[in-house]
PDB file of C-alpha atoms in Angstrom:
ATOM      1  CA  ILE A  16      -5.862  -1.597   4.205  1.00 79.00           C
ATOM      2  CA  LEU A  17      -2.139  -2.189   4.623  1.00 83.00           C
ATOM      3  CA  GLU A  18      -1.537   0.911   6.716  1.00 82.00           C
ATOM      4  CA  LYS A  19      -3.380  -0.818   9.552  1.00 78.00           C
ATOM      5  CA  LEU A  20      -0.865  -3.701   9.481  1.00 75.00           C
ATOM      6  CA  VAL A  21       2.488  -2.051   8.918  1.00 78.00           C
ATOM      7  CA  ALA A  22       4.386   0.935  10.241  1.00 80.00           C
ATOM      8  CA  LYS A  23       5.466   2.373   6.886  1.00 90.00           C
ATOM      9  CA  ILE A  24       4.470   1.938   3.239  1.00 94.00           C
ATOM     10  CA  TYR A  25       6.689   3.048   0.369  1.00 95.00           C
ATOM     11  CA  VAL A  26       5.007   3.603  -2.997  1.00 95.00           C
ATOM     12  CA  ALA A  27       6.794   3.791  -6.341  1.00 95.00           C
ATOM     13  CA  ASP A  28       5.269   4.905  -9.640  1.00 94.00           C
ATOM     14  CA  ASN A  29       7.431   2.630 -11.790  1.00 96.00           C
ATOM     15  CA  GLY A  30       9.941  -0.226 -11.647  1.00 95.00           C
ATOM     16  CA  ILE A  31      13.043   1.974 -11.616  1.00 97.00           C
ATOM     17  CA  ASP A  32      11.704   4.026  -8.712  1.00 97.00           C
ATOM     18  CA  GLY A  33      10.725   0.777  -6.974  1.00 96.00           C
ATOM     19  CA  VAL A  34      14.300  -0.521  -7.107  1.00 97.00           C
ATOM     20  CA  GLU A  35      15.727   2.825  -5.980  1.00 97.00           C
ATOM     21  CA  LEU A  36      13.226   3.031  -3.127  1.00 97.00           C
ATOM     22  CA  TYR A  37      14.131  -0.497  -2.082  1.00 97.00           C
ATOM     23  CA  LYS A  38      17.863   0.315  -2.159  1.00 97.00           C
ATOM     24  CA  ALA A  39      17.324   3.415  -0.019  1.00 97.00           C
ATOM     25  CA  HIS A  40      15.089   1.728   2.575  1.00 97.00           C
ATOM     26  CA  GLN A  41      15.955  -1.968   2.401  1.00 96.00           C
ATOM     27  CA  ASP A  42      16.553  -2.234   6.147  1.00 95.00           C
ATOM     28  CA  GLU A  43      13.005  -0.995   6.801  1.00 93.00           C
ATOM     29  CA  ILE A  44      11.152  -3.039   4.149  1.00 94.00           C
ATOM     30  CA  ASP A  45       9.730  -6.444   5.076  1.00 92.00           C
ATOM     31  CA  LEU A  46       7.691  -7.153   1.944  1.00 94.00           C
ATOM     32  CA  VAL A  47       7.512  -5.996  -1.689  1.00 96.00           C
ATOM     33  CA  ILE A  48       4.243  -5.949  -3.608  1.00 95.00           C
ATOM     34  CA  THR A  49       4.510  -5.264  -7.325  1.00 94.00           C
ATOM     35  CA  ASP A  50       2.486  -5.476 -10.467  1.00 92.00           C
ATOM     36  CA  LEU A  51       3.985  -7.186 -13.506  1.00 88.00           C
ATOM     37  CA  LEU A  52       3.145  -4.298 -15.823  1.00 89.00           C
ATOM     38  CA  LEU A  53       5.194  -1.292 -14.717  1.00 91.00           C
ATOM     39  CA  PRO A  54       6.588   1.625 -16.708  1.00 91.00           C
ATOM     40  CA  PHE A  55      10.340   1.830 -17.453  1.00 93.00           C
ATOM     41  CA  LEU A  56      11.240  -1.451 -15.756  1.00 91.00           C
ATOM     42  CA  ASN A  57       8.629  -4.195 -15.657  1.00 89.00           C
ATOM     43  CA  GLY A  58       7.760  -6.143 -12.516  1.00 89.00           C
ATOM     44  CA  GLN A  59       9.857  -9.170 -13.415  1.00 89.00           C
ATOM     45  CA  GLU A  60      12.921  -6.990 -14.057  1.00 92.00           C
ATOM     46  CA  MET A  61      12.294  -5.103 -10.821  1.00 94.00           C
ATOM     47  CA  ILE A  62      12.119  -8.399  -8.915  1.00 93.00           C
ATOM     48  CA  ARG A  63      15.454  -9.465 -10.432  1.00 92.00           C
ATOM     49  CA  GLU A  64      17.076  -6.204  -9.316  1.00 95.00           C
ATOM     50  CA  VAL A  65      15.612  -6.417  -5.804  1.00 96.00           C
ATOM     51  CA  ARG A  66      16.787 -10.054  -5.560  1.00 94.00           C
ATOM     52  CA  LYS A  67      20.353  -8.896  -6.315  1.00 95.00           C
ATOM     53  CA  ILE A  68      20.134  -6.797  -3.157  1.00 96.00           C
ATOM     54  CA  ASN A  69      18.203  -9.268  -0.981  1.00 96.00           C
ATOM     55  CA  LYS A  70      17.480 -12.774  -2.228  1.00 93.00           C
ATOM     56  CA  ASP A  71      15.191 -13.499   0.745  1.00 93.00           C
ATOM     57  CA  ILE A  72      12.781 -10.536   0.716  1.00 95.00           C
ATOM     58  CA  PRO A  73       9.194 -11.778   0.318  1.00 95.00           C
ATOM     59  CA  ILE A  74       7.569 -10.512  -2.877  1.00 95.00           C
ATOM     60  CA  ILE A  75       3.932 -10.603  -3.951  1.00 94.00           C
ATOM     61  CA  ILE A  76       2.958 -10.114  -7.595  1.00 92.00           C
ATOM     62  CA  THR A  77      -0.342  -8.609  -8.648  1.00 91.00           C
ATOM     63  CA  SER A  78      -1.562  -8.945 -12.212  1.00 87.00           C
ATOM     64  CA  SER A  79      -4.636  -9.099 -14.382  1.00 86.00           C
ATOM     65  CA  PHE A  80      -2.707 -11.342 -16.766  1.00 77.00           C
ATOM     66  CA  LEU A  81      -1.776 -14.384 -14.712  1.00 67.00           C
ATOM     67  CA  ASN A  82      -1.794 -16.560 -17.802  1.00 63.00           C
ATOM     68  CA  GLU A  83       1.348 -14.601 -18.768  1.00 58.00           C
ATOM     69  CA  LEU A  84       3.152 -15.146 -15.473  1.00 56.00           C
ATOM     70  CA  PRO A  85       6.864 -15.520 -16.128  1.00 61.00           C
ATOM     71  CA  GLN A  86       8.557 -18.851 -15.468  1.00 62.00           C
ATOM     72  CA  ASN A  87      10.836 -19.153 -12.440  1.00 62.00           C
ATOM     73  CA  CYS A  88       9.419 -16.017 -10.887  1.00 70.00           C
ATOM     74  CA  ASP A  89      10.724 -16.133  -7.310  1.00 79.00           C
ATOM     75  CA  VAL A  90       7.742 -14.845  -5.326  1.00 88.00           C
ATOM     76  CA  CYS A  91       5.835 -15.937  -2.236  1.00 88.00           C
ATOM     77  CA  GLY A  92       2.426 -14.815  -3.444  1.00 87.00           C
ATOM     78  CA  ILE A  93       0.459 -14.102  -6.601  1.00 88.00           C
ATOM     79  CA  LEU A  94      -2.754 -12.088  -6.616  1.00 91.00           C
ATOM     80  CA  LYS A  95      -4.996 -11.944  -9.671  1.00 90.00           C
ATOM     81  CA  LYS A  96      -6.689  -8.574 -10.084  1.00 91.00           C
ATOM     82  CA  PRO A  97      -9.204  -7.690  -8.992  1.00 93.00           C
ATOM     83  CA  PHE A  98      -8.658  -9.191  -5.569  1.00 93.00           C
ATOM     84  CA  SER A  99     -10.503  -8.699  -2.310  1.00 94.00           C
ATOM     85  CA  LYS A 100      -9.233  -7.050   0.827  1.00 92.00           C
ATOM     86  CA  THR A 101      -9.351 -10.452   2.535  1.00 92.00           C
ATOM     87  CA  THR A 102      -7.253 -12.081  -0.200  1.00 93.00           C
ATOM     88  CA  LEU A 103      -4.663  -9.307   0.048  1.00 93.00           C
ATOM     89  CA  LEU A 104      -4.438  -9.571   3.817  1.00 91.00           C
ATOM     90  CA  GLU A 105      -4.137 -13.365   3.658  1.00 92.00           C
ATOM     91  CA  ALA A 106      -1.319 -13.147   1.100  1.00 92.00           C
ATOM     92  CA  VAL A 107       0.579 -10.530   3.103  1.00 91.00           C
ATOM     93  CA  SER A 108       0.148 -12.458   6.333  1.00 89.00           C
ATOM     94  CA  SER A 109       1.213 -15.713   4.702  1.00 90.00           C
ATOM     95  CA  CYS A 110       4.328 -14.197   3.121  1.00 89.00           C
ATOM     96  CA  LEU A 111       5.421 -12.480   6.321  1.00 86.00           C
ATOM     97  CA  THR A 112       4.840 -15.644   8.356  1.00 82.00           C
ATOM     98  CA  LEU A 113       6.964 -17.710   5.964  1.00 67.00           C
ATOM     99  CA  ASN A 114       9.958 -15.439   6.449  1.00 63.00           C
TER     100      ASN A 114
END
């Protein structure tokens, strides 16, 4: 779905890899999409680390457990799983338009 909208997609298997991937390609990344439940470094911790590098990068959280959403989580979008293709595209479009 997203490959039709963007030039490049980077995929990480866990939060640590996500931060490292962001560090390596931060000039090419316009949006971060992360789940809250990630191995090694959870989504909230990953967001904190990415925010140390770029406080303005738009971030979308996906989660099945939105009732456990952390307080003061600095994101532009939240998607409850399962979500539709339309909902994903609307969230991405909205976040990229805001920035």
